[in-house]
PDB file of C-alpha atoms and ligand atoms in Angstrom:
ATOM      1  CA  MET A   1      24.598   5.904 -65.559  1.00  0.00           C
ATOM      2  CA  ILE A   2      26.248   5.675 -69.027  1.00  0.00           C
ATOM      3  CA  ILE A   3      24.777   3.360 -71.189  1.00  0.00           C
ATOM      4  CA  VAL A   4      26.717   2.750 -74.653  1.00  0.00           C
ATOM      5  CA  VAL A   5      25.384   1.537 -77.425  1.00  0.00           C
ATOM      6  CA  SER A   6      27.254  -0.080 -80.214  1.00  0.00           C
ATOM      7  CA  GLY A   7      27.114  -2.320 -83.051  1.00  0.00           C
ATOM      8  CA  PRO A   8      28.048  -2.969 -87.019  1.00  0.00           C
ATOM      9  CA  GLY A   9      26.924  -0.428 -89.564  1.00  0.00           C
ATOM     10  CA  GLY A  10      23.597  -1.077 -91.200  1.00  0.00           C
ATOM     11  CA  VAL A  11      21.979  -3.164 -88.213  1.00  0.00           C
ATOM     12  CA  GLY A  12      19.387  -0.660 -87.651  1.00  0.00           C
ATOM     13  CA  LYS A  13      21.068   0.882 -84.403  1.00  0.00           C
ATOM     14  CA  GLY A  14      19.834   4.469 -85.118  1.00  0.00           C
ATOM     15  CA  THR A  15      16.012   3.376 -85.288  1.00  0.00           C
ATOM     16  CA  VAL A  16      16.182   1.139 -82.155  1.00  0.00           C
ATOM     17  CA  VAL A  17      17.916   3.806 -80.383  1.00  0.00           C
ATOM     18  CA  ARG A  18      15.530   6.500 -81.360  1.00  0.00           C
ATOM     19  CA  GLU A  19      12.367   4.279 -80.242  1.00  0.00           C
ATOM     20  CA  LEU A  20      14.200   3.738 -77.025  1.00  0.00           C
ATOM     21  CA  LEU A  21      14.642   7.487 -76.231  1.00  0.00           C
ATOM     22  CA  ASP A  22      10.784   7.773 -77.417  1.00  0.00           C
ATOM     23  CA  ARG A  23       9.791   5.395 -74.907  1.00  0.00           C
ATOM     24  CA  ASP A  24      11.976   6.413 -71.478  1.00  0.00           C
ATOM     25  CA  PRO A  25      12.153  10.355 -71.119  1.00  0.00           C
ATOM     26  CA  THR A  26      14.884   9.745 -68.849  1.00  0.00           C
ATOM     27  CA  LEU A  27      17.156   8.678 -71.316  1.00  0.00           C
ATOM     28  CA  TRP A  28      19.462  11.590 -72.933  1.00  0.00           C
ATOM     29  CA  LEU A  29      20.981  10.856 -76.222  1.00  0.00           C
ATOM     30  CA  SER A  30      24.398  12.290 -76.722  1.00  0.00           C
ATOM     31  CA  ARG A  31      25.187  14.007 -80.047  1.00  0.00           C
ATOM     32  CA  SER A  32      28.556  13.365 -81.958  1.00  0.00           C
ATOM     33  CA  TRP A  33      30.800  15.315 -83.958  1.00  0.00           C
ATOM     34  CA  THR A  34      31.813  13.937 -87.139  1.00  0.00           C
ATOM     35  CA  THR A  35      33.641  15.131 -89.862  1.00  0.00           C
ATOM     36  CA  ARG A  36      31.886  13.057 -92.882  1.00  0.00           C
ATOM     37  CA  ASP A  37      29.434  14.349 -95.254  1.00  0.00           C
ATOM     38  CA  ARG A  38      25.599  14.203 -94.249  1.00  0.00           C
ATOM     39  CA  ARG A  39      24.086  11.081 -96.125  1.00  0.00           C
ATOM     40  CA  PRO A  40      21.121  11.176 -98.616  1.00  0.00           C
ATOM     41  CA  GLY A  41      17.920  11.786 -96.315  1.00  0.00           C
ATOM     42  CA  GLU A  42      19.940  11.809 -93.114  1.00  0.00           C
ATOM     43  CA  ASP A  43      18.626  13.850 -90.168  1.00  0.00           C
ATOM     44  CA  PRO A  44      20.869  17.461 -90.126  1.00  0.00           C
ATOM     45  CA  ASP A  45      20.561  16.866 -86.144  1.00  0.00           C
ATOM     46  CA  ALA A  46      22.194  13.015 -86.527  1.00  0.00           C
ATOM     47  CA  TYR A  47      25.633  14.417 -85.868  1.00  0.00           C
ATOM     48  CA  HIS A  48      27.448  18.052 -85.175  1.00  0.00           C
ATOM     49  CA  PHE A  49      28.831  17.969 -88.852  1.00  0.00           C
ATOM     50  CA  VAL A  50      32.277  19.774 -88.830  1.00  0.00           C
ATOM     51  CA  THR A  51      35.566  20.020 -90.870  1.00  0.00           C
ATOM     52  CA  ARG A  52      38.210  18.494 -89.994  1.00  0.00           C
ATOM     53  CA  ALA A  53      39.938  21.555 -88.990  1.00  0.00           C
ATOM     54  CA  GLU A  54      37.021  22.376 -86.489  1.00  0.00           C
ATOM     55  CA  PHE A  55      37.291  18.624 -85.059  1.00  0.00           C
ATOM     56  CA  ASP A  56      41.028  18.837 -84.513  1.00  0.00           C
ATOM     57  CA  ALA A  57      40.804  22.146 -82.985  1.00  0.00           C
ATOM     58  CA  HIS A  58      38.158  20.520 -80.536  1.00  0.00           C
ATOM     59  CA  VAL A  59      40.387  17.466 -79.908  1.00  0.00           C
ATOM     60  CA  ASP A  60      43.081  20.127 -78.913  1.00  0.00           C
ATOM     61  CA  ARG A  61      40.609  22.049 -76.247  1.00  0.00           C
ATOM     62  CA  GLY A  62      39.923  18.468 -74.920  1.00  0.00           C
ATOM     63  CA  GLY A  63      36.379  18.918 -75.973  1.00  0.00           C
ATOM     64  CA  PHE A  64      36.150  15.258 -76.236  1.00  0.00           C
ATOM     65  CA  LEU A  65      35.297  12.296 -74.005  1.00  0.00           C
ATOM     66  CA  GLU A  66      36.263   9.911 -76.450  1.00  0.00           C
ATOM     67  CA  TRP A  67      36.984  10.122 -80.572  1.00  0.00           C
ATOM     68  CA  VAL A  68      37.924   7.893 -82.961  1.00  0.00           C
ATOM     69  CA  ASP A  69      39.287   7.552 -86.652  1.00  0.00           C
ATOM     70  CA  PHE A  70      36.474   5.635 -88.333  1.00  0.00           C
ATOM     71  CA  LEU A  71      37.348   4.133 -91.446  1.00  0.00           C
ATOM     72  CA  ASP A  72      37.982   7.708 -93.203  1.00  0.00           C
ATOM     73  CA  TYR A  73      36.748  10.242 -91.047  1.00  0.00           C
ATOM     74  CA  ARG A  74      36.556  11.354 -87.375  1.00  0.00           C
ATOM     75  CA  GLN A  75      33.650  10.640 -85.084  1.00  0.00           C
ATOM     76  CA  GLY A  76      33.814  11.754 -81.590  1.00  0.00           C
ATOM     77  CA  THR A  77      31.751  12.225 -78.172  1.00  0.00           C
ATOM     78  CA  PRO A  78      32.029  15.353 -76.150  1.00  0.00           C
ATOM     79  CA  HIS A  79      31.820  15.296 -72.591  1.00  0.00           C
ATOM     80  CA  PRO A  80      28.166  14.685 -71.702  1.00  0.00           C
ATOM     81  CA  GLU A  81      26.033  17.137 -69.836  1.00  0.00           C
ATOM     82  CA  PRO A  82      22.631  15.485 -69.506  1.00  0.00           C
ATOM     83  CA  PRO A  83      19.761  17.226 -67.891  1.00  0.00           C
ATOM     84  CA  GLU A  84      19.496  16.549 -63.936  1.00  0.00           C
ATOM     85  CA  GLY A  85      17.902  12.623 -63.585  1.00  0.00           C
ATOM     86  CA  CYS A  86      18.882  11.312 -66.902  1.00  0.00           C
ATOM     87  CA  ASP A  87      20.625   8.318 -68.039  1.00  0.00           C
ATOM     88  CA  VAL A  88      23.312   9.106 -70.637  1.00  0.00           C
ATOM     89  CA  VAL A  89      23.040   7.014 -74.123  1.00  0.00           C
ATOM     90  CA  LEU A  90      26.240   7.064 -76.254  1.00  0.00           C
ATOM     91  CA  GLU A  91      25.668   5.693 -80.156  1.00  0.00           C
ATOM     92  CA  ILE A  92      29.254   4.923 -80.667  1.00  0.00           C
ATOM     93  CA  ASP A  93      31.641   2.161 -82.131  1.00  0.00           C
ATOM     94  CA  ILE A  94      33.077  -0.545 -80.313  1.00  0.00           C
ATOM     95  CA  VAL A  95      36.428   1.050 -80.113  1.00  0.00           C
ATOM     96  CA  GLY A  96      34.837   4.414 -78.507  1.00  0.00           C
ATOM     97  CA  ALA A  97      32.892   1.752 -76.041  1.00  0.00           C
ATOM     98  CA  ALA A  98      36.218   0.297 -74.890  1.00  0.00           C
ATOM     99  CA  THR A  99      37.665   3.668 -74.289  1.00  0.00           C
ATOM    100  CA  VAL A 100      34.493   4.904 -72.457  1.00  0.00           C
ATOM    101  CA  SER A 101      34.691   1.710 -70.217  1.00  0.00           C
ATOM    102  CA  SER A 102      38.355   2.374 -69.378  1.00  0.00           C
ATOM    103  CA  LEU A 103      37.482   6.021 -68.384  1.00  0.00           C
ATOM    104  CA  VAL A 104      34.003   5.705 -66.547  1.00  0.00           C
ATOM    105  CA  GLU A 105      33.141   3.213 -63.896  1.00  0.00           C
ATOM    106  CA  ASP A 106      31.320   0.293 -65.266  1.00  0.00           C
ATOM    107  CA  PRO A 107      29.236   1.511 -68.097  1.00  0.00           C
ATOM    108  CA  LEU A 108      26.112  -0.932 -69.726  1.00  0.00           C
ATOM    109  CA  CYS A 109      27.627  -1.777 -72.936  1.00  0.00           C
ATOM    110  CA  LEU A 110      25.061  -2.827 -75.448  1.00  0.00           C
ATOM    111  CA  PHE A 111      25.935  -4.125 -79.005  1.00  0.00           C
ATOM    112  CA  ILE A 112      23.112  -4.401 -81.432  1.00  0.00           C
ATOM    113  CA  ASP A 113      23.850  -6.794 -84.039  1.00  0.00           C
ATOM    114  CA  ALA A 114      21.600  -7.781 -87.532  1.00  0.00           C
ATOM    115  CA  PRO A 115      20.235 -11.380 -87.478  1.00  0.00           C
ATOM    116  CA  SER A 116      22.981 -12.343 -90.338  1.00  0.00           C
ATOM    117  CA  PRO A 117      25.731 -10.988 -92.019  1.00  0.00           C
ATOM    118  CA  GLU A 118      23.337 -11.228 -95.458  1.00  0.00           C
ATOM    119  CA  GLU A 119      20.661  -9.244 -93.552  1.00  0.00           C
ATOM    120  CA  GLN A 120      23.240  -6.324 -92.263  1.00  0.00           C
ATOM    121  CA  GLN A 121      24.478  -5.916 -95.860  1.00  0.00           C
ATOM    122  CA  ALA A 122      21.118  -5.890 -97.712  1.00  0.00           C
ATOM    123  CA  ARG A 123      20.445  -2.902 -94.976  1.00  0.00           C
ATOM    124  CA  LEU A 124      23.448  -1.440 -95.550  1.00  0.00           C
ATOM    125  CA  GLU A 125      22.769  -1.544 -99.320  1.00  0.00           C
ATOM    126  CA  GLY A 126      19.550  -0.395 -98.701  1.00  0.00           C
ATOM    127  CA  ARG A 127      20.515   2.969 -96.907  1.00  0.00           C
ATOM    128  CA  GLY A 128      22.415   4.154 -99.921  1.00  0.00           C
ATOM    129  CA  ASP A 129      26.107   3.380 -98.890  1.00  0.00           C
ATOM    130  CA  PRO A 130      28.371   2.822-101.976  1.00  0.00           C
ATOM    131  CA  PRO A 131      29.433  -0.872-102.829  1.00  0.00           C
ATOM    132  CA  GLU A 132      32.993  -0.066-101.621  1.00  0.00           C
ATOM    133  CA  ARG A 133      31.735   1.421 -98.093  1.00  0.00           C
ATOM    134  CA  VAL A 134      29.362  -1.796 -97.745  1.00  0.00           C
ATOM    135  CA  ALA A 135      32.266  -4.127 -98.534  1.00  0.00           C
ATOM    136  CA  THR A 136      34.380  -2.282 -95.916  1.00  0.00           C
ATOM    137  CA  ARG A 137      31.766  -2.334 -93.142  1.00  0.00           C
ATOM    138  CA  MET A 138      31.102  -5.833 -93.673  1.00  0.00           C
ATOM    139  CA  THR A 139      34.684  -6.583 -92.900  1.00  0.00           C
ATOM    140  CA  LYS A 140      35.009  -4.573 -90.044  1.00  0.00           C
ATOM    141  CA  ALA A 141      31.976  -5.995 -88.584  1.00  0.00           C
ATOM    142  CA  VAL A 142      34.103  -9.142 -88.186  1.00  0.00           C
ATOM    143  CA  GLU A 143      36.566  -7.241 -86.149  1.00  0.00           C
ATOM    144  CA  GLU A 144      33.582  -5.336 -83.879  1.00  0.00           C
ATOM    145  CA  ARG A 145      31.965  -8.530 -82.935  1.00  0.00           C
ATOM    146  CA  ARG A 146      35.490  -9.956 -81.659  1.00  0.00           C
ATOM    147  CA  LEU A 147      35.814  -6.612 -79.869  1.00  0.00           C
ATOM    148  CA  ALA A 148      32.155  -6.465 -78.280  1.00  0.00           C
ATOM    149  CA  ARG A 149      32.774  -9.883 -76.841  1.00  0.00           C
ATOM    150  CA  GLU A 150      36.033  -9.203 -75.216  1.00  0.00           C
ATOM    151  CA  LEU A 151      34.574  -6.021 -73.714  1.00  0.00           C
ATOM    152  CA  GLY A 152      31.559  -8.181 -72.229  1.00  0.00           C
ATOM    153  CA  ALA A 153      29.203  -6.503 -73.822  1.00  0.00           C
ATOM    154  CA  GLU A 154      25.359  -7.735 -73.928  1.00  0.00           C
ATOM    155  CA  PHE A 155      24.199  -8.735 -77.477  1.00  0.00           C
ATOM    156  CA  VAL A 156      20.819  -7.807 -78.934  1.00  0.00           C
ATOM    157  CA  ILE A 157      19.774  -9.075 -82.343  1.00  0.00           C
ATOM    158  CA  ASN A 158      17.854  -6.499 -84.078  1.00  0.00           C
ATOM    159  CA  ASP A 159      15.439  -9.128 -85.836  1.00  0.00           C
ATOM    160  CA  ARG A 160      12.149  -6.941 -85.128  1.00  0.00           C
ATOM    161  CA  VAL A 161      12.680  -3.445 -83.990  1.00  0.00           C
ATOM    162  CA  ASP A 162      10.057  -3.707 -80.935  1.00  0.00           C
ATOM    163  CA  GLN A 163      11.507  -6.641 -79.802  1.00  0.00           C
ATOM    164  CA  ALA A 164      14.966  -5.023 -79.884  1.00  0.00           C
ATOM    165  CA  VAL A 165      13.678  -2.232 -77.946  1.00  0.00           C
ATOM    166  CA  ALA A 166      11.873  -4.258 -75.452  1.00  0.00           C
ATOM    167  CA  ASP A 167      15.346  -6.629 -75.023  1.00  0.00           C
ATOM    168  CA  LEU A 168      17.332  -3.237 -74.562  1.00  0.00           C
ATOM    169  CA  GLU A 169      14.644  -1.696 -71.842  1.00  0.00           C
ATOM    170  CA  GLU A 170      14.733  -5.092 -69.816  1.00  0.00           C
ATOM    171  CA  LEU A 171      18.904  -4.997 -69.691  1.00  0.00           C
ATOM    172  CA  ILE A 172      18.497  -1.169 -68.786  1.00  0.00           C
ATOM    173  CA  ARG A 173      15.820  -1.881 -65.909  1.00  0.00           C
ATOM    174  CA  ARG A 174      18.013  -4.638 -64.766  1.00  0.00           C
ATOM    175  CA  ARG A 175      21.086  -2.450 -64.340  1.00  0.00           C
ATOM    176  CA  ARG A 176      18.846   0.230 -62.413  1.00  0.00           C
ATOM    177  CA  ASP A 177      17.579  -2.403 -60.450  1.00  0.00           C
ATOM    178  CA  ALA A 178      21.004  -3.430 -59.340  1.00  0.00           C
ATOM    179  CA  ASP A 179      22.085  -0.343 -58.772  1.00  0.00           C
ATOM    180  CA  HIS A 180      19.328   1.136 -57.016  1.00  0.00           C
ATOM    181  CA  PRO A 181      17.598  -2.061 -55.248  1.00  0.00           C
ATOM    182  CA  ALA A 182      15.582  -0.070 -53.016  1.00  0.00           C
ATOM    183  CA  SER A 183      13.765   1.843 -55.645  1.00  0.00           C
ATOM    184  CA  SER A 184      12.704  -1.262 -57.560  1.00  0.00           C
TER     185      SER A 184
HETATM  186  P1  5GP B   1      28.276   6.639 -88.902  1.00  0.00           P
HETATM  187  O1  5GP B   1      29.101   7.054 -89.942  1.00  0.00           O
HETATM  188  O2  5GP B   1      27.768   5.093 -89.879  1.00  0.00           O
HETATM  189  O3  5GP B   1      26.912   7.545 -88.774  1.00  0.00           O
HETATM  190  O4  5GP B   1      28.679   5.715 -87.802  1.00  0.00           O
HETATM  191  C1  5GP B   1      29.831   4.635 -87.730  1.00  0.00           C
HETATM  192  C2  5GP B   1      30.011   4.285 -86.708  1.00  0.00           C
HETATM  193  O5  5GP B   1      30.457   5.458 -85.782  1.00  0.00           O
HETATM  194  C3  5GP B   1      28.760   3.935 -86.072  1.00  0.00           C
HETATM  195  O6  5GP B   1      29.364   2.493 -85.256  1.00  0.00           O
HETATM  196  C4  5GP B   1      28.570   4.961 -84.689  1.00  0.00           C
HETATM  197  O7  5GP B   1      27.815   4.359 -83.645  1.00  0.00           O
HETATM  198  C5  5GP B   1      29.970   5.052 -84.538  1.00  0.00           C
HETATM  199  N1  5GP B   1      29.571   6.726 -83.901  1.00  0.00           N
HETATM  200  C6  5GP B   1      29.294   7.717 -83.907  1.00  0.00           C
HETATM  201  N2  5GP B   1      29.430   8.779 -83.118  1.00  0.00           N
HETATM  202  C7  5GP B   1      30.640   8.187 -82.470  1.00  0.00           C
HETATM  203  C8  5GP B   1      31.616   9.011 -81.647  1.00  0.00           C
HETATM  204  O8  5GP B   1      31.121   9.965 -81.167  1.00  0.00           O
HETATM  205  N3  5GP B   1      32.528   8.094 -81.023  1.00  0.00           N
HETATM  206  C9  5GP B   1      32.922   6.853 -81.628  1.00  0.00           C
HETATM  207  N4  5GP B   1      33.664   6.207 -80.951  1.00  0.00           N
HETATM  208  N5  5GP B   1      31.980   6.240 -82.674  1.00  0.00           N
HETATM  209  C10 5GP B   1      30.861   6.837 -83.123  1.00  0.00           C
END
């Protein structure tokens, strides 16, 4: 199964996904490539940080399942190679989620959102994004929510991380049960 986790910037997707992976060893997180700089304090392993030339060469080799121009940089998902028995988690934007939905059969599309736009803005500011980037991401979030609804993604509100993780686990459990009714 491919689980696609999307959501606007600053809603705490990264934290929720990390916690989800800690709790379920049968989930495998794909590491994306990016051409943007690493943020202050960001884990060096958060992405495969590359130059634009390296990224584009990988596009030309057919190395990505999907990739997007996101604001002023590029992000891409390499073809997933999960260990045996693991489900794949892609933490990607909603445009990437729509592409993946057109390429693989019936992925589970999950959309994490903040409790309110005000809270989203406060979280973006809190992680050190410059004011102009905060404004761009707030505007982008409106369109992202629209696309998520169009795609039929399941919305999960990240008010408290433990509750958001529990909600995601429940949605994943339901899908696994539906795919493998005998094993439940
Ligand atoms: P950030 O630059 O803030 O880490 O990520 C910006 C957005 O790009 C987030 O919504 C993140 O989930 C998404 N993203 C990260 N990697 C990929 C990828 O490989 N493909 C796509 N389509 N989006 C990605």
